[in-house]
Amino acid sequence: MVMDMAETDENSSDTPQRQGHGAVESAARNLSLLLNTMGTNGSARTPETGQRPAPRNVTVQQEMTSVEDVLCFLQHQVDTTTEFKLCVDRDDLPDRGILQWKRKKSATPVSALKVVYIGEAGIDTGALRKEFLTDMISGIENRFFEGTGSHGKNPMYSLTDLDNDNFRVVGEIMAVSLAQGGPPPAFLKEWCYNFLCTGEVDFNALSLEDVSDPESCLLISKVQDAADSQSLMLCADEIVSCGYTSLIKMDSKDGIIRAIVLHSTTRLIPMLQQLQKGMKLYGLVDQMGGNPEACRSLFVPGEIIKRTMIPSSSEGGKVCLHSREKDVVHTKEVNHIRDVKQAIFFQ
């Protein structure tokens, strides 16, 4: 009987151990299956339909010694596996181009740009893209920047364009033009370029040459030409509106002009900040900050790389010369219809 009890105790003690060992193996298998399932679901997650994917902003800084190095770096950041396709009309650039650019929700400008002109049968193999970027950069210079001479231009003081996020789009177009074969936007003043590189303004370096808006230039001329205190006081309201708070007198001309210079330039900082935001595409701003001398000639007037423009070709390899004799009324009607359709689609 003793032996039977011992055998019973031994059998009863072995049974829980075998059951416990099987439970551990089962839990391990379940955990492995769970981890595999989570890994598969996480890697397959994609952006929601209709939402624009987040742009790929490269933040890696590389040492650049020349403009060619910078352009080569930017070119390699373009996602050639996807397309950023625009359908635009030649006669309404740059405004229509910017509008269509902002409406593009299913792709980002980090992708390869493809352009289709309304009313023209042509496939963009690179020539139409370069032509579009050339027209856009030229139009952007005239539409969003102001200044005369060879010292560059400032952004136009436009709170409307700032509120519409237009300066961000302008920055993206500048980056795309540099990365995808377009002309460089070499029309900025030196202080604007330095701000885009560092995000700060060197107030001590600002001078009369940095003023570009006609109103401020005219006011500076009035102050300089004032022969007495009475003629100077005629500009008192305009001087005070520029932030000058000291006494307005002949001995204070330098201080008054200094206040006008600071007012004319520093009010443009929000426009430059929005422009800089758009230029973060391809890591351009990071390269400008790390290699300001190598990038300078791409933005400041001077010696720049001249890119050969290839004429656009149509079917049969013939050069397609665009005719400007278009029905303007028809073009506006087409644009209106497209605007209505897009407004309904994006509601």
Coordinates of C-alpha atoms in Angstrom, one line a residue:
M1 CA 0.0 0.0 0.0
V2 CA 2.9 2.3 0.7
M3 CA 4.2 1.8 -2.7
D4 CA 0.9 2.4 -4.3
M5 CA 0.6 5.7 -2.4
A6 CA 4.1 6.7 -3.5
E7 CA 3.3 6.0 -7.1
T8 CA 0.1 7.9 -6.8
D9 CA 1.9 10.9 -5.3
E10 CA 4.6 10.7 -8.0
N11 CA 2.0 10.6 -10.8
S12 CA 0.0 13.5 -9.3
S13 CA 3.2 15.6 -9.0
D14 CA 4.2 15.0 -12.6
T15 CA 0.9 15.9 -14.1
P16 CA 0.9 19.6 -13.2
Q17 CA 4.4 20.0 -14.4
R18 CA 3.5 18.6 -17.9
Q19 CA 0.4 20.8 -18.0
G20 CA 2.4 23.9 -17.0
H21 CA 5.1 23.2 -19.7
G22 CA 2.4 22.9 -22.4
A23 CA 0.8 26.2 -21.3
V24 CA 4.1 28.0 -21.7
E25 CA 4.6 26.6 -25.2
S26 CA 1.1 27.7 -26.1
A27 CA 1.6 31.2 -24.8
A28 CA 4.9 31.5 -26.7
R29 CA 3.2 30.5 -29.9
N30 CA 0.4 33.0 -29.4
L31 CA 2.8 35.8 -28.7
S32 CA 4.9 35.0 -31.8
L33 CA 1.7 35.1 -34.0
L34 CA 0.7 38.4 -32.4
L35 CA 4.0 40.1 -33.0
N36 CA 4.1 38.9 -36.6
T37 CA 0.6 40.3 -37.2
M38 CA 1.5 43.7 -35.6
G39 CA 4.6 43.9 -37.8
T40 CA 2.6 43.2 -41.0
N41 CA -0.1 45.7 -40.2
G42 CA 2.3 48.4 -39.2
S43 CA 4.3 48.2 -42.4
A44 CA 1.3 48.2 -44.6
R45 CA -0.3 51.3 -43.2
T46 CA -0.7 54.0 -45.9
P47 CA -2.0 57.6 -45.9
E48 CA -5.7 58.1 -46.1
T49 CA -7.2 58.5 -49.5
G50 CA -7.4 62.2 -50.6
Q51 CA -4.9 63.4 -48.1
R52 CA -1.6 64.8 -49.4
P53 CA 1.3 62.8 -48.2
A54 CA 3.8 64.7 -46.0
P55 CA 6.7 66.1 -48.0
R56 CA 10.0 64.5 -47.5
N57 CA 12.2 67.1 -45.9
V58 CA 15.8 65.9 -45.8
T59 CA 17.8 67.3 -42.9
V60 CA 21.2 65.8 -43.6
Q61 CA 23.9 68.4 -44.1
Q62 CA 26.7 67.7 -46.5
E63 CA 29.8 69.9 -47.1
M64 CA 29.4 71.5 -50.5
T65 CA 32.2 73.4 -52.2
S66 CA 30.5 74.5 -55.4
V67 CA 27.1 75.2 -56.9
E68 CA 27.3 72.0 -58.9
D69 CA 27.6 70.0 -55.6
V70 CA 24.5 71.7 -54.3
L71 CA 22.4 71.0 -57.4
C72 CA 23.6 67.4 -57.6
F73 CA 22.6 66.9 -54.0
L74 CA 19.1 68.3 -54.6
Q75 CA 18.7 66.3 -57.8
H76 CA 19.3 63.1 -55.9
Q77 CA 16.5 64.0 -53.4
V78 CA 13.8 63.9 -56.1
D79 CA 11.5 60.9 -55.8
T80 CA 11.5 59.7 -59.4
T81 CA 9.1 56.8 -58.6
T82 CA 6.1 59.1 -58.3
E83 CA 4.8 62.1 -60.2
F84 CA 3.6 65.5 -59.3
K85 CA 1.4 66.3 -62.3
L86 CA 0.0 69.7 -63.1
C87 CA -2.4 70.8 -65.8
V88 CA -2.0 74.6 -66.4
D89 CA -2.6 77.3 -68.9
R90 CA 0.3 79.4 -70.2
D91 CA -1.5 82.7 -70.1
D92 CA -2.3 82.7 -66.4
L93 CA 1.1 82.1 -64.8
P94 CA 2.2 82.3 -62.1
D95 CA -1.2 82.7 -60.3
R96 CA -2.9 79.7 -62.0
G97 CA 0.2 77.6 -61.5
I98 CA 0.3 78.4 -57.8
L99 CA -3.4 77.7 -57.5
Q100 CA -3.1 74.2 -59.1
W101 CA 0.0 73.6 -57.1
K102 CA -1.9 74.1 -53.8
R103 CA -4.9 72.0 -55.0
K104 CA -2.7 68.9 -55.6
K105 CA -3.7 66.7 -52.7
S106 CA -2.7 63.2 -53.8
A107 CA 1.1 63.9 -54.3
T108 CA 3.9 66.1 -53.0
P109 CA 6.3 68.3 -55.0
V110 CA 9.1 66.1 -53.8
S111 CA 8.1 63.8 -56.7
A112 CA 9.1 64.2 -60.3
L113 CA 7.2 67.2 -61.8
K114 CA 5.1 66.6 -64.9
V115 CA 3.4 69.4 -66.8
V116 CA 0.5 69.4 -69.2
Y117 CA -0.5 72.7 -71.0
I118 CA -4.2 73.1 -71.7
G119 CA -5.0 72.9 -75.4
E120 CA -1.6 71.4 -76.3
A121 CA -0.9 67.8 -77.3
G122 CA 2.5 67.1 -75.9
I123 CA 4.2 64.6 -73.5
D124 CA 6.4 66.1 -70.9
T125 CA 9.8 64.3 -71.2
G126 CA 11.5 67.2 -69.3
A127 CA 11.3 70.1 -71.7
L128 CA 7.8 71.2 -70.7
R129 CA 8.8 71.0 -67.1
K130 CA 11.8 73.3 -67.6
E131 CA 9.7 75.7 -69.7
F132 CA 7.1 75.8 -66.9
L133 CA 9.6 76.4 -64.2
T134 CA 11.3 79.1 -66.2
D135 CA 7.9 80.9 -66.7
M136 CA 7.0 80.4 -63.0
I137 CA 10.3 81.7 -61.6
S138 CA 10.1 84.8 -63.9
G139 CA 6.5 85.3 -63.0
I140 CA 7.2 84.9 -59.3
E141 CA 9.9 87.5 -59.4
N142 CA 7.6 90.1 -60.9
R143 CA 4.5 89.1 -58.9
F144 CA 5.9 88.5 -55.4
F145 CA 9.1 90.5 -55.2
E146 CA 10.0 94.2 -55.7
G147 CA 13.1 96.2 -56.2
T148 CA 15.2 97.8 -58.9
G149 CA 18.9 97.7 -59.9
S150 CA 21.4 94.8 -59.5
H151 CA 21.2 94.5 -55.7
G152 CA 18.3 92.0 -55.7
K153 CA 14.7 92.3 -54.5
N154 CA 12.7 91.9 -51.3
P155 CA 9.5 90.0 -50.9
M156 CA 6.4 92.2 -51.5
Y157 CA 4.6 93.2 -48.4
S158 CA 1.4 91.4 -48.9
L159 CA -0.6 90.1 -45.9
T160 CA -3.2 88.7 -48.4
D161 CA -0.6 86.4 -50.0
L162 CA 0.7 85.5 -46.6
D163 CA -2.7 84.6 -45.4
N164 CA -3.3 82.5 -48.5
D165 CA 0.0 80.6 -47.9
N166 CA 1.3 81.7 -51.3
F167 CA 4.8 82.4 -50.1
R168 CA 5.2 78.8 -48.9
V169 CA 4.2 77.6 -52.4
V170 CA 6.7 80.1 -53.9
G171 CA 9.4 78.5 -51.7
E172 CA 8.5 75.0 -52.9
I173 CA 8.6 76.1 -56.5
M174 CA 12.0 77.6 -56.0
A175 CA 13.3 74.4 -54.5
V176 CA 11.7 72.3 -57.3
S177 CA 13.3 74.6 -60.0
L178 CA 16.7 74.0 -58.5
A179 CA 16.3 70.3 -58.1
Q180 CA 14.6 69.5 -61.4
G181 CA 16.4 71.5 -64.1
G182 CA 14.7 74.9 -63.8
P183 CA 16.5 78.3 -63.5
P184 CA 17.8 79.5 -60.1
P185 CA 15.8 82.3 -58.3
A186 CA 18.8 84.6 -58.3
F187 CA 17.0 87.8 -57.5
L188 CA 17.1 88.1 -53.7
K189 CA 18.8 90.8 -51.7
E190 CA 21.7 89.7 -49.6
W191 CA 19.9 90.3 -46.2
C192 CA 17.0 88.1 -47.4
Y193 CA 19.3 85.3 -48.4
N194 CA 21.1 85.5 -45.0
F195 CA 17.8 85.3 -43.2
L196 CA 16.7 82.2 -45.2
C197 CA 20.1 80.6 -44.2
T198 CA 20.0 81.4 -40.5
G199 CA 16.4 82.4 -39.6
E200 CA 17.7 85.7 -38.1
V201 CA 18.2 89.3 -39.2
D202 CA 21.5 91.1 -38.8
F203 CA 20.0 94.5 -38.0
N204 CA 23.4 96.2 -38.0
A205 CA 24.0 95.1 -41.6
L206 CA 20.7 96.7 -42.9
S207 CA 21.2 99.8 -45.1
L208 CA 19.4 102.1 -47.5
E209 CA 20.1 99.6 -50.3
D210 CA 17.9 97.0 -48.6
V211 CA 14.8 99.2 -48.9
S212 CA 12.8 98.3 -52.0
D213 CA 9.2 99.3 -51.6
P214 CA 8.3 102.6 -53.4
E215 CA 6.6 104.2 -50.4
S216 CA 9.6 103.8 -48.1
C217 CA 12.0 105.0 -50.8
L218 CA 9.9 108.1 -51.4
L219 CA 9.7 108.9 -47.7
I220 CA 13.5 108.5 -47.4
S221 CA 13.9 111.0 -50.3
K222 CA 11.6 113.5 -48.6
V223 CA 13.5 113.3 -45.4
Q224 CA 16.9 113.7 -47.1
D225 CA 15.6 116.6 -49.2
A226 CA 14.0 118.5 -46.3
A227 CA 15.6 121.9 -46.1
D228 CA 14.1 122.9 -42.7
S229 CA 12.1 121.6 -39.7
Q230 CA 8.9 122.8 -41.2
S231 CA 9.2 120.7 -44.4
L232 CA 10.4 117.8 -42.3
M233 CA 7.3 118.0 -40.2
L234 CA 5.1 117.6 -43.2
C235 CA 6.2 114.0 -43.2
A236 CA 5.5 113.6 -39.4
D237 CA 2.6 111.1 -39.8
E238 CA 4.5 108.8 -42.1
I239 CA 7.6 109.0 -40.0
V240 CA 5.7 108.1 -36.8
S241 CA 4.0 105.2 -38.6
C242 CA 7.5 103.7 -39.3
G243 CA 8.1 103.4 -35.5
Y244 CA 10.1 106.5 -35.0
T245 CA 9.3 107.9 -31.5
S246 CA 11.9 110.6 -30.9
L247 CA 11.7 114.3 -31.7
I248 CA 11.4 115.1 -35.4
K249 CA 14.0 117.7 -36.1
M250 CA 16.8 118.4 -38.6
D251 CA 19.5 116.9 -36.3
S252 CA 17.6 113.6 -36.2
K253 CA 17.5 112.9 -39.9
D254 CA 19.9 109.9 -39.6
G255 CA 17.7 108.4 -36.9
I256 CA 14.6 108.9 -38.9
I257 CA 16.0 107.3 -42.0
R258 CA 17.3 104.4 -39.8
A259 CA 13.8 103.8 -38.5
I260 CA 12.3 103.8 -42.0
V261 CA 14.9 101.3 -43.1
L262 CA 14.2 99.0 -40.2
H263 CA 10.4 99.3 -40.7
S264 CA 10.6 98.6 -44.4
T265 CA 12.7 95.4 -43.9
T266 CA 11.6 93.9 -40.7
R267 CA 7.9 93.9 -41.6
L268 CA 8.9 91.4 -44.3
I269 CA 10.0 88.7 -41.8
P270 CA 6.7 86.8 -41.8
M271 CA 6.9 86.5 -45.6
L272 CA 10.5 85.3 -45.4
Q273 CA 9.6 82.8 -42.8
Q274 CA 6.8 81.3 -44.9
L275 CA 9.1 81.3 -47.9
Q276 CA 11.7 79.5 -45.9
K277 CA 9.1 76.9 -44.8
G278 CA 8.5 76.0 -48.5
M279 CA 12.2 75.9 -49.3
K280 CA 12.7 73.1 -46.7
L281 CA 11.8 70.8 -49.5
Y282 CA 14.7 68.4 -50.4
G283 CA 16.6 69.7 -47.4
L284 CA 17.4 72.9 -49.3
V285 CA 17.3 75.2 -46.2
D286 CA 19.7 72.9 -44.3
Q287 CA 22.2 73.0 -47.2
M288 CA 21.9 76.7 -47.3
G289 CA 22.6 77.0 -43.6
G290 CA 25.5 74.6 -43.7
N291 CA 27.0 75.8 -47.0
P292 CA 25.9 79.5 -47.4
E293 CA 28.8 80.4 -49.8
A294 CA 28.2 77.5 -52.1
C295 CA 24.5 78.3 -52.4
R296 CA 24.7 82.1 -52.5
S297 CA 24.9 82.5 -56.3
L298 CA 21.7 80.5 -56.7
F299 CA 19.7 83.3 -54.9
V300 CA 21.7 86.5 -55.0
P301 CA 22.4 88.3 -58.3
G302 CA 25.8 87.5 -59.7
E303 CA 27.4 84.7 -61.6
I304 CA 25.1 81.7 -61.8
I305 CA 24.9 78.4 -63.6
K306 CA 23.3 78.8 -67.0
R307 CA 21.0 75.8 -67.8
T308 CA 20.3 75.1 -71.4
M309 CA 16.7 75.3 -72.2
I310 CA 15.5 72.5 -74.5
P311 CA 12.6 73.5 -76.8
S312 CA 9.5 71.5 -76.3
S313 CA 8.7 68.9 -78.9
S314 CA 5.4 67.4 -80.0
E315 CA 4.5 64.3 -82.0
G316 CA 7.0 63.4 -84.7
G317 CA 9.9 65.2 -83.0
K318 CA 8.9 68.6 -84.5
V319 CA 9.5 71.7 -82.4
C320 CA 6.2 72.9 -81.0
L321 CA 6.1 76.8 -81.2
H322 CA 3.3 77.9 -78.9
S323 CA 0.9 80.4 -80.5
R324 CA -0.2 83.3 -78.4
E325 CA -3.3 83.9 -80.5
K326 CA -5.6 82.1 -78.2
D327 CA -9.2 82.8 -77.4
V328 CA -8.9 84.6 -74.0
V329 CA -12.6 84.3 -73.3
H330 CA -12.5 80.6 -74.0
T331 CA -9.5 80.1 -71.7
K332 CA -11.3 81.9 -68.8
E333 CA -14.4 79.8 -69.3
V334 CA -12.3 76.6 -69.2
N335 CA -10.5 77.8 -66.0
H336 CA -13.9 78.7 -64.4
I337 CA -15.3 75.2 -65.1
R338 CA -12.2 73.6 -63.7
D339 CA -12.4 75.8 -60.6
V340 CA -16.0 74.8 -60.0
K341 CA -15.3 71.1 -60.5
Q342 CA -12.3 71.2 -58.1
A343 CA -14.3 73.1 -55.5
I344 CA -17.0 70.5 -55.6
F345 CA -14.4 67.6 -55.5
F346 CA -12.5 69.0 -52.5
Q347 CA -15.6 69.8 -50.4

